[in-house]
GROMACS .gro file of C-alpha atoms in nm:
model
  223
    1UNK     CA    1  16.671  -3.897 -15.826
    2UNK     CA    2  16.974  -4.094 -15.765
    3UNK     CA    3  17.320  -3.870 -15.804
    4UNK     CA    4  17.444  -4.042 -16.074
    5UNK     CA    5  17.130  -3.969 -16.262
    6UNK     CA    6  17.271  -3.629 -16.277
    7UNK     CA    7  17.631  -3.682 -16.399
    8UNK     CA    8  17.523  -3.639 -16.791
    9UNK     CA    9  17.393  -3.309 -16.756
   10UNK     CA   10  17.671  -3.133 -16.543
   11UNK     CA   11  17.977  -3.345 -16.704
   12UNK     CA   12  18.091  -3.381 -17.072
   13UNK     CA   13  18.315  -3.694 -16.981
   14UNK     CA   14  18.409  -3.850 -16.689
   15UNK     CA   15  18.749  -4.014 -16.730
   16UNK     CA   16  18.944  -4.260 -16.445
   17UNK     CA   17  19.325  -4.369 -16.413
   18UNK     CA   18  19.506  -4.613 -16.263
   19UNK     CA   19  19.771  -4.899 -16.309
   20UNK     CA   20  19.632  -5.257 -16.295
   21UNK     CA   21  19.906  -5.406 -16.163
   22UNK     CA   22  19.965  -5.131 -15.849
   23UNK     CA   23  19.785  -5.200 -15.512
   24UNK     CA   24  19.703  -4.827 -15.510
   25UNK     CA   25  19.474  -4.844 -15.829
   26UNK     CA   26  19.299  -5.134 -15.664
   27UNK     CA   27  18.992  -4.895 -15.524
   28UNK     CA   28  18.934  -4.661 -15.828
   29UNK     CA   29  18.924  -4.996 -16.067
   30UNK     CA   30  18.697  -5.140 -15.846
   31UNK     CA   31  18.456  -4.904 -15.828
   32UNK     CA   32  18.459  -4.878 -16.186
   33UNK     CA   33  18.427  -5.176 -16.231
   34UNK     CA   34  18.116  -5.246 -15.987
   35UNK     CA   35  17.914  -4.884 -16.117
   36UNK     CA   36  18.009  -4.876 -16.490
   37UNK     CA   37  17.667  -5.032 -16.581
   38UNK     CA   38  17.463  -4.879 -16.371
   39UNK     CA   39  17.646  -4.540 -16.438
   40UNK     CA   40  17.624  -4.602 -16.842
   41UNK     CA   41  17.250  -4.734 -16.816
   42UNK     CA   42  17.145  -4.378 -16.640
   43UNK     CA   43  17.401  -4.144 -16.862
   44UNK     CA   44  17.402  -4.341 -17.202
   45UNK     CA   45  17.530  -4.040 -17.394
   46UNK     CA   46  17.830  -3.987 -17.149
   47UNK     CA   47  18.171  -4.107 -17.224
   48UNK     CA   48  18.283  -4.307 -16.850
   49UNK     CA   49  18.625  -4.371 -17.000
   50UNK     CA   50  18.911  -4.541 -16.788
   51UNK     CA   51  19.274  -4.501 -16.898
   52UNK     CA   52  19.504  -4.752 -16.766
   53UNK     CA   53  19.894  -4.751 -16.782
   54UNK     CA   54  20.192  -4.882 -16.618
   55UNK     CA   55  20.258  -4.657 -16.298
   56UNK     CA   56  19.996  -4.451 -16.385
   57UNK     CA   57  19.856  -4.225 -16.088
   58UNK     CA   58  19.498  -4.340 -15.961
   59UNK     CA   59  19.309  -4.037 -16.069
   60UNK     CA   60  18.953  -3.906 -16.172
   61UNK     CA   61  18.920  -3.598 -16.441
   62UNK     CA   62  18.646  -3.406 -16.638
   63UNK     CA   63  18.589  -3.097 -16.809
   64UNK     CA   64  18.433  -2.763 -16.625
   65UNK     CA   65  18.382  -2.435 -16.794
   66UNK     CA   66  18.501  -2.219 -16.519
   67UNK     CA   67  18.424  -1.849 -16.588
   68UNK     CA   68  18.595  -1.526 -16.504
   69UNK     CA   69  18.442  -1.495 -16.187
   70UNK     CA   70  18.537  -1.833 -16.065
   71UNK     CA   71  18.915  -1.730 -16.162
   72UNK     CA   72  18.914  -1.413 -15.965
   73UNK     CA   73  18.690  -1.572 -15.656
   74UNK     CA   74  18.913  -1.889 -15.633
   75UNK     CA   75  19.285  -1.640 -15.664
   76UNK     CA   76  19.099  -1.442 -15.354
   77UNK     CA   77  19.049  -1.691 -15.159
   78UNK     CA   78  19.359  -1.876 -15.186
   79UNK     CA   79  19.572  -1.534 -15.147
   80UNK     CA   80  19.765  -1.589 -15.514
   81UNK     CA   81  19.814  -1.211 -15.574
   82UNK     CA   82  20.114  -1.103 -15.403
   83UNK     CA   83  20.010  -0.727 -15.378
   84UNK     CA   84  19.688  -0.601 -15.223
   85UNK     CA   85  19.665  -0.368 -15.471
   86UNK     CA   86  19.621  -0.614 -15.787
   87UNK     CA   87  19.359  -0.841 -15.466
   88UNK     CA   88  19.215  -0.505 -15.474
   89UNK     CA   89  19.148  -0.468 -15.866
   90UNK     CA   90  18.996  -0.877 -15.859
   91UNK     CA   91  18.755  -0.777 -15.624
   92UNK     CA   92  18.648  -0.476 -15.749
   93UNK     CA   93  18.643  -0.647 -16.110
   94UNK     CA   94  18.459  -0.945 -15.931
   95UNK     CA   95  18.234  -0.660 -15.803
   96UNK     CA   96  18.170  -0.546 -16.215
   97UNK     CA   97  18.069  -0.902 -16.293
   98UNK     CA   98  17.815  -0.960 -16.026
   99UNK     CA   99  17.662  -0.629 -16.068
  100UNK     CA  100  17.336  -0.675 -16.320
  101UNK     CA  101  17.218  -0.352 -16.313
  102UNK     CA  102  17.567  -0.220 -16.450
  103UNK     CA  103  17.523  -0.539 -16.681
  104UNK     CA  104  17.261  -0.450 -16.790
  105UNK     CA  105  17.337  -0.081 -16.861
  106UNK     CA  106  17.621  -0.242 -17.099
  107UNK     CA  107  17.443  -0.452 -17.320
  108UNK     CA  108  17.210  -0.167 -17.353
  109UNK     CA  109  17.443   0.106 -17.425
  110UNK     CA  110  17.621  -0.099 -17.689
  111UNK     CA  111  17.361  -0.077 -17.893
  112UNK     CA  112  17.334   0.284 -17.864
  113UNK     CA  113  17.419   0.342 -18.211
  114UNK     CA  114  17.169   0.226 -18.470
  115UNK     CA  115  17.389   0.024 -18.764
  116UNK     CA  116  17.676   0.014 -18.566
  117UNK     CA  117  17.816  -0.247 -18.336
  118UNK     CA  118  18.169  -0.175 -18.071
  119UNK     CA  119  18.239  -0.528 -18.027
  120UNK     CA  120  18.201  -0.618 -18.415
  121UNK     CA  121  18.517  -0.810 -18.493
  122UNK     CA  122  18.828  -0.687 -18.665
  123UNK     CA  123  18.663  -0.318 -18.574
  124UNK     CA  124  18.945  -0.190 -18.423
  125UNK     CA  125  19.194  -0.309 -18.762
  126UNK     CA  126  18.932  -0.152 -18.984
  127UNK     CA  127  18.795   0.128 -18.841
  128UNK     CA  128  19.038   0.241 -18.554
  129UNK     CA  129  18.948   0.600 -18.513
  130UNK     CA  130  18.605   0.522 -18.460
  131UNK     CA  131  18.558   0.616 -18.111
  132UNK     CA  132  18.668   1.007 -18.282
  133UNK     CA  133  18.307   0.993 -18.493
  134UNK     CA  134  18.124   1.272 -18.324
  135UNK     CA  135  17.756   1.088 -18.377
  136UNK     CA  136  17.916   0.720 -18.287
  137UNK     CA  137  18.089   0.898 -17.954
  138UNK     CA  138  17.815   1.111 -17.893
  139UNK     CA  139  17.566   0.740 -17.874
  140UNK     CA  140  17.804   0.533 -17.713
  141UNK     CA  141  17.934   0.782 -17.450
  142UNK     CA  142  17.874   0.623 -17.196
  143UNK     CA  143  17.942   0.222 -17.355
  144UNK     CA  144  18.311   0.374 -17.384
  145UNK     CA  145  18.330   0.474 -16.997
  146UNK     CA  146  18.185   0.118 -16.878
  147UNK     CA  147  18.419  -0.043 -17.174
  148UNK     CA  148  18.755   0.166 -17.018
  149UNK     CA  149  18.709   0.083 -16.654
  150UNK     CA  150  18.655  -0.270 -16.710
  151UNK     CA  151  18.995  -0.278 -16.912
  152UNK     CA  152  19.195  -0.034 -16.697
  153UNK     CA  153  19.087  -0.266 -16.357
  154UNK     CA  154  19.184  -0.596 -16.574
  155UNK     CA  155  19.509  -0.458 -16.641
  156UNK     CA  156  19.574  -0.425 -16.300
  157UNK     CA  157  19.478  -0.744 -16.220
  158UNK     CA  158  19.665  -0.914 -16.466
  159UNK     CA  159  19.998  -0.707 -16.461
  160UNK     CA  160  20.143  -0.941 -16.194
  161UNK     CA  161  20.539  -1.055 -16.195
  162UNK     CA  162  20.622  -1.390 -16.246
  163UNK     CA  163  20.375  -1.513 -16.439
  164UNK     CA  164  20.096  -1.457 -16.118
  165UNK     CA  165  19.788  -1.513 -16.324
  166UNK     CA  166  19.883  -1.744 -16.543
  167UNK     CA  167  19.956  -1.959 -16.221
  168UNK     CA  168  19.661  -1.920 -16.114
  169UNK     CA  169  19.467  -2.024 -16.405
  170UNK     CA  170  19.648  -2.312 -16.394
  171UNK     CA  171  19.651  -2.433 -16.064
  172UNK     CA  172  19.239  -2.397 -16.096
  173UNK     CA  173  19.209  -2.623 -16.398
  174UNK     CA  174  19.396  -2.875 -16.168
  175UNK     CA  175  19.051  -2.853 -16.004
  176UNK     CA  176  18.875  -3.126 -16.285
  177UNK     CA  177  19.138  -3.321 -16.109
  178UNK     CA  178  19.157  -3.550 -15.785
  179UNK     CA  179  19.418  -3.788 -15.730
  180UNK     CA  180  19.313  -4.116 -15.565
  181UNK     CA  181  19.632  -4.239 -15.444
  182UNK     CA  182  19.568  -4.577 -15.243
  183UNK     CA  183  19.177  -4.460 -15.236
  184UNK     CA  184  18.925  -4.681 -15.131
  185UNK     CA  185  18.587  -4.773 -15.348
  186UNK     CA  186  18.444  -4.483 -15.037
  187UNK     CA  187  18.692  -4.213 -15.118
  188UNK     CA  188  18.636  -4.294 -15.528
  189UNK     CA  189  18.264  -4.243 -15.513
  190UNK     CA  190  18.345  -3.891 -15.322
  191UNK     CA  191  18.573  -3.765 -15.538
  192UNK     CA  192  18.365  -3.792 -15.829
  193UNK     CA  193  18.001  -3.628 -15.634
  194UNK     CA  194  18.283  -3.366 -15.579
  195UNK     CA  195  18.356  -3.324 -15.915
  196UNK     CA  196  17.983  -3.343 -15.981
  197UNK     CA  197  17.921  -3.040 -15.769
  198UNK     CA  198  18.133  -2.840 -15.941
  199UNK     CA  199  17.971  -2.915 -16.259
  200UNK     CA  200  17.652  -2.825 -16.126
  201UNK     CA  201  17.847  -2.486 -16.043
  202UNK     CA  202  18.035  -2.453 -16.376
  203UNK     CA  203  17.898  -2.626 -16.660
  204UNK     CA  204  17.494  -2.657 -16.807
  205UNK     CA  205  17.486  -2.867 -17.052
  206UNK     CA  206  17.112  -2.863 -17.075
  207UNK     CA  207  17.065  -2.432 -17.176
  208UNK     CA  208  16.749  -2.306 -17.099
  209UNK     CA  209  16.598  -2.149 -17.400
  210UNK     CA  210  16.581  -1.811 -17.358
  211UNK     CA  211  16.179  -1.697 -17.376
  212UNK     CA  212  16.280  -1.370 -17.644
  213UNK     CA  213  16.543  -1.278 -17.848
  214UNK     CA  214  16.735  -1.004 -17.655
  215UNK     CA  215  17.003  -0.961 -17.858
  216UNK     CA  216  17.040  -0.930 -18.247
  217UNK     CA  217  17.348  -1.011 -18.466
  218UNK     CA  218  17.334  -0.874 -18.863
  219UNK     CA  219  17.470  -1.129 -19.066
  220UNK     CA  220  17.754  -1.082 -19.313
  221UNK     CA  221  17.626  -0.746 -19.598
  222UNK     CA  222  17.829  -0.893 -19.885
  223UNK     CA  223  17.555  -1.209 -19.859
   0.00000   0.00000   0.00000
């Protein structure tokens, strides 16, 4: 199957930039131009939208749902915590997330206690002594240790000066983003199977259905 077959079910939109009257927009509007048909005929449901301005900069966008773990992978590898200690806490938080036995161990312990659910919203306003009920502490023991070191490590990693982490969440959105300054029709059609590989990485658009139910939300008791 031909790439651009694919581009519907890793990418919610697709969206190009450029300035008609600039030389340097000349490649990304021709490629456009030339695929737009072929791209629209194999991904009918997905909007191939191009934006064009004065002095606008040849670009290509889209949309990824980067996760946790991509945050704290992509801060590690480009160094953006400035003290090992807080590069210490990502990886060992990292280490939490890719760990499905202890994942596992925490969606089981939260259930723990029948009737009763820790991560029920507003909890904490409405019932914030709860963790002080001997038969609710007693069950969810050990959902309380799991739930502590989790938040204790992700304070760490988020305590930085300067605004560390919040720069770094930024500067990894700019990754739905490559410029195409003065690109050629070649370097257009790579950018975007770029972009395409890190929806196949980020975003499924097309969920598996799960084969049971494994977990159960009560609805609402005043219905």
């Amino acid at each position: 199957m031909s790439w651009k077959a694919s581009l519907s079910r890793h990418l919610p939109v697709i969206r190009f930039f450029g300035c008609p009257k600039s030389p340097a927009s000349r490649g990304i509007i021709a490629w456009y131009s030339k695929n737009y048909e072929e791209l629209k005929m194999l991904n009918p449901t997905l909007p191939l939208l191009l934006r064009c301005s004065d002095n606008a900069m040849p670009a290509i966008t889209t949309e990824l749902s980067f996760t946790t773990s991509h945050l704290l992978t992509y801060m590690l590898q480009t160094d953006k915590f400035a003290s090992p200690e807080r590069a210490a806490a990502a990886a060992k938080f990292l280490g939490y997330l890719r760990d499905p036995a202890l994942a596992k161990e925490y969606r089981a312990e939260r259930w723990n206690s029948p009737g009763f659910d820790p991560m029920r919203p507003f909890l904490d306003e409405e019932r914030p002594d709860w963790k002080r009920d001997p038969k609710i502490g007693a069950d969810l023991k050990r959902y309380v240790e799991i739930q502590e070191e989790l938040d204790d490590t992700w304070r760490e990693v988020t305590s930085g000066p300067d605004e560390e982490f919040e720069r770094g969440e930024n500067a990894l959105l700019m990754c739905q983003r490559v410029d195409l300054w003065c690109a050629g029709e070649g370097e257009v059609e790579a950018a975007l199977k770029h972009l395409l590989n890190l929806g196949r990485e980020c975003n499924d658009l097309v969920s598996d259905v799960p084969e049971y139910v494994e977990e159960f939300y009560p609805g609402a008791s005043d219905l």
